[in-house]
Each structure stands twice: as C-alpha cells, then as structure tokens.
Amino acid sequence: MLGRMRVVREQDALLVVDVQHDFLPGGALAVPGGDEVVEPIARLMPHLETVVATQDWHPPGHVSFASSHPRAKPFEFIVLPQGHQELWPDHCVRGSRGAALHPALPDEAITLRLRKGTRPGVDSYSAFRENPDASGRRLSTGLAAWLQARGVRRVFLCGLARDFCVKWSALDAAAAGLEAVLLDDLTRAVDPRSHPAVDAELARAGVAISRSAALT
C-alpha cells in the first residue's frame, strides 16, 4: 500500500468504473458488497477536477450474454474467433435501468461518461481498450488520449468489479503511460478470492494499490 498522496486537481483524474444498477445488489450481475462503495465514491468525486464514469452499454443479443448462445449458461466459457469468452447473464442493456449509473453519484461532478461494450460482437472490460476482436486487435476507446490532452498524469481507479473491469482499466492505464492507483476500499470483486492473483498482476504492470483515506 502507498502512503499518503496529495491530490493535484489539474493532473489527477478519478475513474469510476461501472457503478451501475445491474452490478449492485438486486441487479442482473450483482457484485457482492457492490453497494458499499457507492456513497464513498460519491463523496470523493467532487474533490477531483476530472472524473470519468464508465458504463457497460450493451446492445440486445451482445456476444457476452449466455442467452445469445444456444444451450449456453451464464459463467461458462465458449470459444469464439477472438478467443475464449466468459458468458454472463444479460446485463447493462443500453437504455435500461440496469445500465444506469447509481443516482447517488453526483452528475455535476462527472466530466465524461464513457460507454463501452457497445459493439455486438466484442466485449469490453477496460475503459481504455476493447477486448480483442476476431483479428486480435484491441481497439482504443480514446480515453488515454483524452486524459493526456487534459494534462492528466495520474488516474485513481474505483468501482466494479475489481477482478474484471477495474483491473483491466488499471492495467491499460499503466500501459498508456499514466500513473495508475487502485483505491482498494472503493472496489469490490465478483470473486473475493481473486485478490492475491489480481494484486500480483497489477504489481507486475506497475499499478499501485492504496486507499481513499490516503488522499489529501
């Protein structure tokens, strides 16, 4: 864990990943304890000048939905031209209540809403790049260039889920040359047992882990 860190409003950004109804208790793909991070994230958001809130924004019949594949079940893996795909219950269908951000997040503090997973045949965990397509490419969302154009050098990451979209966003932030810091108390995992493996992967990529209380 890092020690105390001074927030530099002009050079730091907060990336709030997928704090959407479908990932919260009662949602289609609920993350255990996901509701516990909502209020602390909402309190932190106004303290940074640049706040990006991401949303899974899937079309009906998205490739990641088990319902899109005959006889498949949620949480199974299938092999597609682009590789292995984990299947999920239908979730965050664009325009649905499940895809909406939790209303406790202050809209006036959000600088940019970034919607991902919008192409029917490609999943997208990261805020920075889509998952590989059939050609093996991971197309950019443009977020890294947008942040760098604003003078952002460091990104604090929070939200859902720690072992999927938060992890991949942190890895890609670091790969784009940004200093990436995961705020551990403001994330929850689909599988809490994943923490050691995820932490090791983040450490190899140069992603730091801290807590929101360390920000000053």
Coordinates of N, CA and C in Angstrom, one line a residue:
M1 N 0.8 -1.2 0.0 CA 0.0 0.0 0.0 C 0.9 1.3 0.0
L2 N 0.4 2.3 -0.8 CA 1.1 3.5 -0.8 C 0.8 4.3 0.5
G3 N 1.7 5.3 0.8 CA 1.4 6.2 1.9 C 0.5 7.3 1.5
R4 N 0.5 8.4 2.2 CA -0.4 9.5 1.9 C -0.1 10.1 0.5
M5 N -1.1 10.6 -0.2 CA -0.9 11.2 -1.5 C -1.7 12.5 -1.6
R6 N -1.0 13.5 -2.1 CA -1.7 14.8 -2.3 C -2.3 14.8 -3.6
V7 N -3.6 15.1 -3.7 CA -4.3 15.2 -5.0 C -4.0 16.5 -5.6
V8 N -3.6 16.4 -6.9 CA -3.3 17.5 -7.7 C -4.4 17.7 -8.7
R9 N -5.3 18.6 -8.5 CA -6.6 18.7 -9.2 C -6.4 18.7 -10.7
E10 N -5.3 19.4 -11.2 CA -5.2 19.6 -12.6 C -4.5 18.4 -13.3
Q11 N -3.9 17.5 -12.5 CA -3.1 16.4 -13.1 C -3.6 15.0 -12.7
D12 N -4.6 15.0 -11.8 CA -5.2 13.7 -11.3 C -6.6 13.5 -11.9
A13 N -7.0 12.3 -12.1 CA -8.3 12.0 -12.5 C -8.8 10.8 -11.7
L14 N -10.2 10.8 -11.5 CA -10.8 9.7 -10.9 C -11.6 8.9 -11.9
L15 N -11.4 7.6 -12.0 CA -12.1 6.8 -13.0 C -13.0 5.9 -12.2
V16 N -14.3 6.2 -12.3 CA -15.4 5.5 -11.6 C -15.9 4.4 -12.6
V17 N -15.6 3.2 -12.3 CA -15.9 2.1 -13.2 C -17.2 1.4 -12.9
D18 N -18.2 1.5 -13.8 CA -19.4 0.7 -13.9 C -20.2 0.6 -12.6
V19 N -20.4 1.7 -11.9 CA -21.3 1.7 -10.7 C -22.7 1.9 -11.2
Q20 N -23.2 0.7 -11.7 CA -24.5 0.6 -12.4 C -25.4 -0.3 -11.7
H21 N -26.7 -0.1 -11.9 CA -27.7 -0.9 -11.1 C -27.5 -2.4 -11.3
D22 N -27.2 -2.9 -12.5 CA -27.1 -4.3 -12.7 C -25.9 -4.9 -12.0
F23 N -24.9 -4.1 -11.5 CA -23.8 -4.7 -10.8 C -24.0 -4.5 -9.3
L24 N -25.1 -4.0 -8.9 CA -25.4 -3.8 -7.5 C -26.4 -4.8 -7.0
P25 N -26.5 -5.0 -5.6 CA -27.5 -5.9 -5.1 C -28.8 -5.8 -5.8
G26 N -29.4 -6.9 -6.2 CA -30.7 -6.9 -6.9 C -30.5 -6.8 -8.4
G27 N -29.3 -6.5 -8.9 CA -29.1 -6.4 -10.3 C -28.9 -7.7 -11.0
A28 N -28.8 -7.7 -12.3 CA -28.7 -8.9 -13.1 C -27.3 -9.6 -12.9
L29 N -26.3 -8.9 -12.5 CA -25.0 -9.4 -12.4 C -24.3 -8.8 -11.1
A30 N -25.0 -8.9 -10.0 CA -24.6 -8.2 -8.8 C -23.3 -8.6 -8.3
V31 N -22.5 -7.7 -7.9 CA -21.1 -7.9 -7.3 C -21.3 -7.8 -5.8
P32 N -20.9 -8.9 -5.1 CA -21.1 -8.9 -3.6 C -20.5 -7.6 -2.9
G33 N -21.4 -7.0 -2.2 CA -20.9 -5.8 -1.5 C -20.8 -4.5 -2.4
G34 N -21.2 -4.6 -3.6 CA -21.1 -3.5 -4.5 C -21.7 -2.2 -4.0
D35 N -22.8 -2.3 -3.3 CA -23.5 -1.1 -2.8 C -22.6 -0.4 -1.8
E36 N -21.7 -1.1 -1.2 CA -20.9 -0.4 -0.1 C -19.9 0.6 -0.6
V37 N -19.7 0.7 -1.9 CA -18.7 1.6 -2.4 C -19.4 2.9 -3.0
V38 N -20.7 2.9 -3.1 CA -21.4 4.0 -3.8 C -21.2 5.3 -3.1
E39 N -21.6 5.3 -1.8 CA -21.5 6.6 -1.1 C -20.1 7.1 -0.9
P40 N -19.1 6.3 -0.6 CA -17.7 6.8 -0.5 C -17.2 7.4 -1.8
I41 N -17.6 6.7 -2.9 CA -17.2 7.2 -4.2 C -17.8 8.6 -4.5
A42 N -19.1 8.7 -4.2 CA -19.9 9.9 -4.4 C -19.2 11.1 -3.6
R43 N -18.8 10.8 -2.4 CA -18.1 11.8 -1.6 C -16.8 12.3 -2.2
L44 N -16.1 11.3 -2.8 CA -14.8 11.6 -3.3 C -14.8 12.4 -4.6
M45 N -15.8 12.2 -5.4 CA -15.9 12.7 -6.8 C -15.7 14.2 -6.9
P46 N -16.3 15.0 -6.0 CA -16.2 16.5 -6.2 C -14.8 17.0 -5.9
H47 N -13.9 16.2 -5.3 CA -12.6 16.6 -4.9 C -11.6 16.6 -6.1
L48 N -12.0 16.0 -7.2 CA -11.1 16.0 -8.4 C -11.7 16.8 -9.6
E49 N -10.9 17.4 -10.3 CA -11.3 18.2 -11.5 C -11.8 17.3 -12.6
T50 N -11.2 16.2 -12.8 CA -11.5 15.3 -13.9 C -12.0 14.0 -13.4
V51 N -13.3 13.7 -13.6 CA -14.0 12.5 -13.2 C -14.6 11.8 -14.4
V52 N -14.2 10.6 -14.7 CA -14.7 9.8 -15.8 C -15.6 8.7 -15.2
A53 N -16.8 8.6 -15.6 CA -17.7 7.5 -15.1 C -18.0 6.6 -16.3
T54 N -17.6 5.3 -16.2 CA -17.9 4.4 -17.3 C -19.2 3.6 -17.1
Q55 N -19.7 3.2 -18.2 CA -20.9 2.3 -18.2 C -20.8 1.2 -19.2
D56 N -21.0 0.0 -18.8 CA -21.3 -1.1 -19.8 C -22.6 -0.6 -20.5
W57 N -22.6 -0.8 -21.8 CA -23.7 -0.2 -22.6 C -23.9 -1.2 -23.8
H58 N -24.5 -2.4 -23.4 CA -24.5 -3.5 -24.4 C -25.8 -3.4 -25.2
P59 N -25.7 -3.7 -26.5 CA -26.9 -3.9 -27.3 C -27.6 -5.2 -27.0
P60 N -28.9 -5.4 -27.2 CA -29.5 -6.7 -27.0 C -28.8 -7.7 -27.8
G61 N -28.7 -9.0 -27.3 CA -28.0 -10.0 -28.0 C -26.5 -9.9 -28.0
H62 N -25.9 -9.2 -27.1 CA -24.5 -9.0 -27.1 C -23.8 -10.3 -26.9
V63 N -22.6 -10.4 -27.5 CA -21.8 -11.6 -27.6 C -21.5 -12.2 -26.2
S64 N -21.4 -11.3 -25.2 CA -21.1 -11.8 -23.8 C -22.3 -12.4 -23.1
F65 N -23.5 -12.3 -23.6 CA -24.7 -12.8 -23.0 C -24.8 -14.3 -23.2
A66 N -25.0 -15.1 -22.2 CA -25.3 -16.5 -22.4 C -26.5 -16.8 -23.2
S67 N -27.5 -15.9 -23.1 CA -28.7 -16.1 -23.9 C -28.5 -15.9 -25.4
S68 N -27.4 -15.4 -25.8 CA -27.1 -15.2 -27.2 C -26.5 -16.5 -27.8
H69 N -26.3 -17.6 -27.0 CA -25.6 -18.8 -27.5 C -26.5 -20.0 -27.1
P70 N -27.0 -20.7 -28.1 CA -27.9 -21.9 -27.7 C -27.2 -22.8 -26.7
R71 N -28.0 -23.2 -25.7 CA -27.6 -24.2 -24.7 C -26.5 -23.7 -23.8
A72 N -26.0 -22.5 -23.9 CA -25.0 -22.0 -23.0 C -25.6 -21.4 -21.8
K73 N -24.8 -21.4 -20.7 CA -25.3 -21.0 -19.4 C -24.3 -19.9 -18.9
P74 N -24.9 -18.9 -18.1 CA -24.0 -17.9 -17.5 C -22.8 -18.5 -16.8
F75 N -21.7 -17.8 -16.9 CA -20.4 -18.1 -16.3 C -19.7 -19.3 -16.9
E76 N -20.2 -19.8 -18.0 CA -19.5 -20.8 -18.8 C -18.5 -20.0 -19.7
F77 N -17.5 -20.7 -20.3 CA -16.7 -20.2 -21.3 C -17.0 -20.8 -22.7
I78 N -17.0 -20.0 -23.7 CA -17.1 -20.6 -25.1 C -15.9 -20.1 -25.9
V79 N -15.6 -20.7 -27.0 CA -14.5 -20.3 -27.8 C -15.1 -19.6 -29.1
L80 N -14.7 -18.3 -29.2 CA -15.1 -17.5 -30.4 C -13.9 -17.3 -31.3
P81 N -14.0 -16.7 -32.5 CA -12.9 -16.4 -33.3 C -11.8 -15.6 -32.6
Q82 N -12.2 -14.7 -31.7 CA -11.3 -13.9 -31.0 C -10.7 -14.5 -29.7
G83 N -11.1 -15.8 -29.4 CA -10.6 -16.5 -28.2 C -11.7 -16.9 -27.3
H84 N -11.3 -17.1 -26.0 CA -12.3 -17.6 -25.0 C -13.1 -16.4 -24.5
Q85 N -14.4 -16.6 -24.4 CA -15.3 -15.6 -23.9 C -16.1 -16.2 -22.7
E86 N -16.0 -15.5 -21.6 CA -16.8 -15.8 -20.5 C -18.2 -15.3 -20.7
L87 N -19.2 -16.1 -20.4 CA -20.6 -15.7 -20.6 C -21.3 -15.2 -19.3
W88 N -22.1 -14.2 -19.5 CA -22.8 -13.6 -18.3 C -24.3 -13.6 -18.5
P89 N -25.1 -13.4 -17.5 CA -26.5 -13.1 -17.6 C -26.6 -11.8 -18.4
D90 N -27.7 -11.6 -19.1 CA -28.0 -10.3 -19.8 C -27.9 -9.2 -18.8
H91 N -27.1 -8.2 -19.1 CA -26.9 -7.1 -18.1 C -26.5 -5.8 -18.9
C92 N -26.8 -4.7 -18.2 CA -26.5 -3.4 -18.7 C -26.9 -3.2 -20.2
V93 N -28.1 -3.6 -20.5 CA -28.6 -3.4 -21.9 C -28.8 -1.9 -22.1
R94 N -28.3 -1.4 -23.1 CA -28.3 0.1 -23.3 C -29.8 0.6 -23.2
G95 N -29.8 1.7 -22.4 CA -31.1 2.4 -22.2 C -32.0 1.8 -21.1
S96 N -31.5 0.7 -20.5 CA -32.3 0.0 -19.4 C -32.0 0.6 -18.1
R97 N -32.8 0.4 -17.1 CA -32.5 0.9 -15.8 C -31.2 0.2 -15.3
G98 N -31.0 -1.1 -15.6 CA -29.8 -1.8 -15.2 C -28.5 -1.1 -15.6
A99 N -28.6 -0.5 -16.8 CA -27.4 0.2 -17.3 C -27.1 1.6 -16.8
A100 N -28.1 2.1 -16.0 CA -27.9 3.5 -15.5 C -27.0 3.5 -14.3
L101 N -26.3 4.6 -14.2 CA -25.4 4.9 -13.1 C -26.3 5.0 -11.8
H102 N -25.7 4.6 -10.7 CA -26.5 4.8 -9.4 C -26.7 6.3 -9.2
P103 N -27.9 6.7 -8.9 CA -28.3 8.1 -8.7 C -27.5 8.8 -7.6
A104 N -26.9 8.1 -6.7 CA -26.2 8.8 -5.7 C -24.9 9.4 -6.2
L105 N -24.4 9.0 -7.4 CA -23.2 9.6 -7.9 C -23.6 11.0 -8.4
P106 N -22.9 12.0 -8.0 CA -23.3 13.4 -8.4 C -23.0 13.7 -9.8
D107 N -24.1 13.9 -10.6 CA -23.9 14.1 -12.0 C -23.1 15.3 -12.3
E108 N -23.2 16.3 -11.5 CA -22.4 17.6 -11.8 C -20.9 17.4 -11.6
A109 N -20.5 16.3 -10.9 CA -19.1 16.1 -10.7 C -18.5 15.3 -11.9
I110 N -19.3 14.7 -12.8 CA -18.8 13.9 -13.8 C -18.4 14.7 -15.0
T111 N -17.1 14.6 -15.4 CA -16.6 15.3 -16.6 C -16.9 14.6 -17.9
L112 N -16.8 13.3 -17.8 CA -17.0 12.5 -19.0 C -17.7 11.2 -18.7
R113 N -18.8 10.8 -19.4 CA -19.3 9.5 -19.4 C -18.8 8.7 -20.5
L114 N -18.3 7.5 -20.3 CA -17.7 6.7 -21.3 C -18.5 5.4 -21.3
R115 N -19.1 5.1 -22.5 CA -19.8 3.8 -22.6 C -19.1 2.8 -23.4
K116 N -19.0 1.6 -22.9 CA -18.2 0.6 -23.5 C -19.0 -0.7 -23.7
G117 N -18.4 -1.6 -24.5 CA -19.2 -2.8 -24.8 C -20.3 -2.6 -25.8
T118 N -20.2 -1.6 -26.6 CA -21.3 -1.1 -27.5 C -21.4 -1.9 -28.8
R119 N -20.3 -2.6 -29.2 CA -20.3 -3.4 -30.4 C -20.9 -4.8 -30.1
P120 N -21.8 -5.3 -30.9 CA -22.5 -6.5 -30.6 C -21.5 -7.7 -30.4
G121 N -20.5 -7.8 -31.2 CA -19.6 -8.9 -31.3 C -18.3 -8.8 -30.5
V122 N -18.1 -7.8 -29.7 CA -16.9 -7.6 -29.0 C -17.2 -7.2 -27.6
D123 N -16.6 -7.8 -26.6 CA -16.8 -7.4 -25.2 C -15.8 -6.3 -24.9
S124 N -16.0 -5.6 -23.8 CA -15.0 -4.6 -23.4 C -15.0 -4.4 -21.9
Y125 N -14.0 -4.9 -21.2 CA -13.9 -4.8 -19.8 C -13.2 -3.4 -19.5
S126 N -12.2 -3.1 -20.2 CA -11.4 -1.9 -19.9 C -12.0 -0.6 -20.4
A127 N -11.8 0.5 -19.6 CA -12.2 1.8 -20.1 C -11.4 2.3 -21.2
F128 N -10.2 1.7 -21.4 CA -9.2 2.2 -22.4 C -9.2 1.5 -23.7
R129 N -9.5 0.2 -23.7 CA -9.5 -0.6 -24.9 C -10.5 -1.7 -24.8
E130 N -11.1 -2.0 -26.0 CA -12.0 -3.2 -26.1 C -11.2 -4.5 -25.9
N131 N -11.9 -5.5 -25.6 CA -11.3 -6.9 -25.6 C -10.9 -7.2 -27.1
P132 N -10.1 -8.2 -27.3 CA -9.7 -8.5 -28.6 C -10.8 -8.8 -29.6
D133 N -10.8 -8.3 -30.8 CA -11.8 -8.7 -31.8 C -11.2 -9.9 -32.6
A134 N -11.9 -10.3 -33.6 CA -11.6 -11.5 -34.4 C -10.2 -11.5 -35.0
S135 N -9.7 -10.2 -35.2 CA -8.4 -10.1 -35.8 C -7.3 -10.0 -34.7
G136 N -7.7 -10.0 -33.4 CA -6.7 -9.9 -32.3 C -6.5 -8.5 -31.9
R137 N -7.1 -7.5 -32.5 CA -6.9 -6.1 -32.1 C -7.7 -5.8 -30.9
R138 N -7.1 -4.9 -30.1 CA -7.9 -4.3 -29.0 C -8.0 -2.8 -29.3
L139 N -9.2 -2.4 -29.9 CA -9.4 -1.1 -30.3 C -9.4 -0.1 -29.1
S140 N -8.9 1.1 -29.3 CA -8.8 2.1 -28.2 C -10.2 2.8 -28.1
T141 N -10.6 3.1 -26.9 CA -11.8 3.9 -26.7 C -11.4 5.4 -26.9
G142 N -10.2 5.8 -26.9 CA -9.8 7.2 -27.0 C -9.6 7.8 -25.6
L143 N -9.8 7.1 -24.5 CA -9.8 7.7 -23.2 C -8.4 8.1 -22.8
A144 N -7.4 7.3 -23.1 CA -6.0 7.7 -22.8 C -5.6 9.0 -23.4
A145 N -5.9 9.2 -24.7 CA -5.5 10.4 -25.4 C -6.3 11.6 -24.8
W146 N -7.6 11.4 -24.5 CA -8.4 12.4 -23.9 C -7.8 12.9 -22.6
L147 N -7.5 12.0 -21.7 CA -6.9 12.3 -20.4 C -5.6 13.1 -20.6
Q148 N -4.7 12.5 -21.5 CA -3.4 13.2 -21.6 C -3.5 14.6 -22.2
A149 N -4.5 14.8 -23.1 CA -4.8 16.1 -23.7 C -5.2 17.1 -22.6
R150 N -5.8 16.6 -21.5 CA -6.2 17.5 -20.4 C -5.1 17.7 -19.4
G151 N -3.9 17.0 -19.6 CA -2.8 17.2 -18.7 C -2.8 16.2 -17.6
V152 N -3.7 15.2 -17.6 CA -3.8 14.2 -16.6 C -2.6 13.3 -16.6
R153 N -2.0 13.1 -15.5 CA -0.8 12.2 -15.4 C -1.1 11.0 -14.5
R154 N -2.0 11.1 -13.5 CA -2.3 10.0 -12.6 C -3.8 9.8 -12.6
V155 N -4.2 8.5 -12.5 CA -5.5 8.1 -12.5 C -5.8 7.2 -11.3
F156 N -6.8 7.6 -10.5 CA -7.2 6.8 -9.3 C -8.5 6.0 -9.8
L157 N -8.4 4.7 -9.6 CA -9.5 3.8 -10.1 C -10.3 3.3 -8.9
C158 N -11.6 3.2 -9.2 CA -12.6 2.7 -8.2 C -13.8 2.1 -8.9
G159 N -14.6 1.4 -8.2 CA -15.8 0.9 -8.8 C -15.9 -0.6 -8.9
L160 N -16.6 -1.1 -10.0 CA -16.9 -2.5 -10.1 C -16.5 -3.1 -11.5
A161 N -16.1 -4.3 -11.6 CA -15.7 -5.1 -10.4 C -14.2 -5.2 -10.4
R162 N -13.6 -5.4 -9.2 CA -12.2 -5.3 -9.0 C -11.4 -6.3 -9.9
D163 N -12.0 -7.5 -10.1 CA -11.3 -8.6 -10.8 C -11.6 -8.6 -12.3
F164 N -12.4 -7.6 -12.8 CA -12.7 -7.5 -14.2 C -12.4 -6.1 -14.7
C165 N -13.5 -5.3 -14.7 CA -13.3 -4.0 -15.4 C -12.4 -3.0 -14.7
V166 N -12.4 -3.1 -13.4 CA -11.4 -2.2 -12.7 C -10.0 -2.7 -13.0
K167 N -9.7 -4.0 -12.9 CA -8.4 -4.5 -13.1 C -7.9 -4.2 -14.5
W168 N -8.7 -4.5 -15.5 CA -8.3 -4.2 -16.9 C -8.1 -2.8 -17.2
S169 N -9.0 -1.9 -16.6 CA -8.8 -0.5 -16.8 C -7.5 0.0 -16.2
A170 N -7.1 -0.5 -15.0 CA -5.9 -0.1 -14.4 C -4.7 -0.6 -15.2
L171 N -4.7 -1.8 -15.7 CA -3.6 -2.3 -16.5 C -3.4 -1.5 -17.7
D172 N -4.5 -1.2 -18.4 CA -4.4 -0.4 -19.6 C -4.0 1.1 -19.4
A173 N -4.4 1.6 -18.2 CA -4.0 3.0 -17.9 C -2.5 3.0 -17.7
A174 N -1.9 2.0 -17.0 CA -0.5 1.9 -16.9 C 0.2 1.7 -18.2
A175 N -0.3 0.9 -19.1 CA 0.2 0.6 -20.4 C 0.2 1.9 -21.2
A176 N -0.7 2.8 -21.0 CA -0.8 4.0 -21.8 C 0.2 5.1 -21.2
G177 N 0.9 4.8 -20.2 CA 1.9 5.7 -19.6 C 1.3 6.6 -18.5
L178 N 0.1 6.3 -18.0 CA -0.4 7.0 -16.9 C 0.0 6.3 -15.6
E179 N 0.2 7.1 -14.5 CA 0.4 6.5 -13.2 C -1.0 6.0 -12.8
A180 N -1.1 4.8 -12.4 CA -2.4 4.2 -12.1 C -2.4 3.7 -10.6
V181 N -3.4 4.1 -9.9 CA -3.6 3.8 -8.5 C -5.0 3.2 -8.2
L182 N -5.1 2.0 -7.8 CA -6.3 1.4 -7.5 C -6.7 1.7 -6.0
L183 N -7.9 2.3 -5.8 CA -8.3 2.6 -4.5 C -9.1 1.4 -3.9
D184 N -8.4 0.6 -3.1 CA -8.8 -0.8 -2.8 C -10.1 -0.8 -2.0
D185 N -10.3 0.2 -1.1 CA -11.6 0.2 -0.3 C -12.8 0.6 -1.2
L186 N -12.6 1.2 -2.3 CA -13.7 1.6 -3.2 C -13.9 0.7 -4.4
T187 N -13.5 -0.6 -4.2 CA -13.8 -1.6 -5.2 C -14.3 -2.9 -4.5
R188 N -15.0 -3.7 -5.3 CA -15.5 -5.0 -4.8 C -15.3 -5.9 -6.0
A189 N -15.1 -7.2 -5.7 CA -14.8 -8.2 -6.7 C -15.9 -9.2 -6.9
V190 N -16.1 -9.7 -8.1 CA -17.0 -10.8 -8.4 C -16.6 -12.0 -7.5
D191 N -15.3 -12.2 -7.5 CA -14.8 -13.3 -6.7 C -13.7 -12.8 -5.7
P192 N -14.1 -12.6 -4.5 CA -13.2 -12.1 -3.5 C -11.9 -12.9 -3.4
R193 N -11.9 -14.2 -3.7 CA -10.7 -15.0 -3.7 C -9.7 -14.6 -4.7
S194 N -10.1 -13.7 -5.6 CA -9.2 -13.3 -6.7 C -8.1 -12.3 -6.3
H195 N -8.3 -11.7 -5.1 CA -7.4 -10.6 -4.7 C -5.9 -10.9 -4.8
P196 N -5.4 -12.0 -4.3 CA -3.9 -12.2 -4.5 C -3.4 -12.3 -5.9
A197 N -4.2 -13.0 -6.8 CA -3.8 -13.1 -8.2 C -3.9 -11.7 -8.9
V198 N -5.0 -11.0 -8.6 CA -5.1 -9.7 -9.2 C -4.0 -8.7 -8.7
D199 N -3.8 -8.7 -7.4 CA -2.7 -7.8 -6.9 C -1.4 -8.1 -7.5
A200 N -1.1 -9.4 -7.7 CA 0.2 -9.7 -8.4 C 0.3 -9.2 -9.8
E201 N -0.8 -9.4 -10.5 CA -0.9 -8.9 -11.9 C -0.8 -7.4 -12.0
L202 N -1.4 -6.7 -11.1 CA -1.3 -5.2 -11.0 C 0.1 -4.8 -10.7
A203 N 0.7 -5.5 -9.8 CA 2.1 -5.1 -9.4 C 3.1 -5.3 -10.5
R204 N 2.9 -6.4 -11.3 CA 3.8 -6.6 -12.4 C 3.7 -5.5 -13.5
A205 N 2.5 -4.9 -13.6 CA 2.2 -3.8 -14.5 C 2.6 -2.5 -14.0
G206 N 3.0 -2.4 -12.7 CA 3.3 -1.1 -12.2 C 2.1 -0.3 -11.6
V207 N 1.0 -1.0 -11.4 CA -0.2 -0.3 -10.8 C 0.0 -0.4 -9.3
A208 N -0.2 0.8 -8.7 CA -0.2 0.8 -7.2 C -1.5 0.6 -6.6
I209 N -1.5 0.2 -5.4 CA -2.8 -0.1 -4.6 C -2.7 0.8 -3.4
S210 N -3.8 1.6 -3.1 CA -3.9 2.4 -2.0 C -5.3 2.4 -1.5
R211 N -5.6 3.4 -0.6 CA -7.0 3.5 -0.1 C -7.4 5.0 -0.1
S212 N -8.7 5.2 -0.2 CA -9.2 6.6 -0.4 C -8.8 7.5 0.8
A213 N -8.6 6.9 2.0 CA -8.2 7.7 3.2 C -6.8 8.3 3.0
A214 N -6.0 7.7 2.1 CA -4.6 8.2 1.9 C -4.6 9.5 1.0
L215 N -5.7 9.8 0.4 CA -5.7 11.0 -0.4 C -5.9 12.3 0.4
T216 N -5.1 13.3 0.1 CA -5.2 14.5 0.9 C -5.4 15.7 -0.1

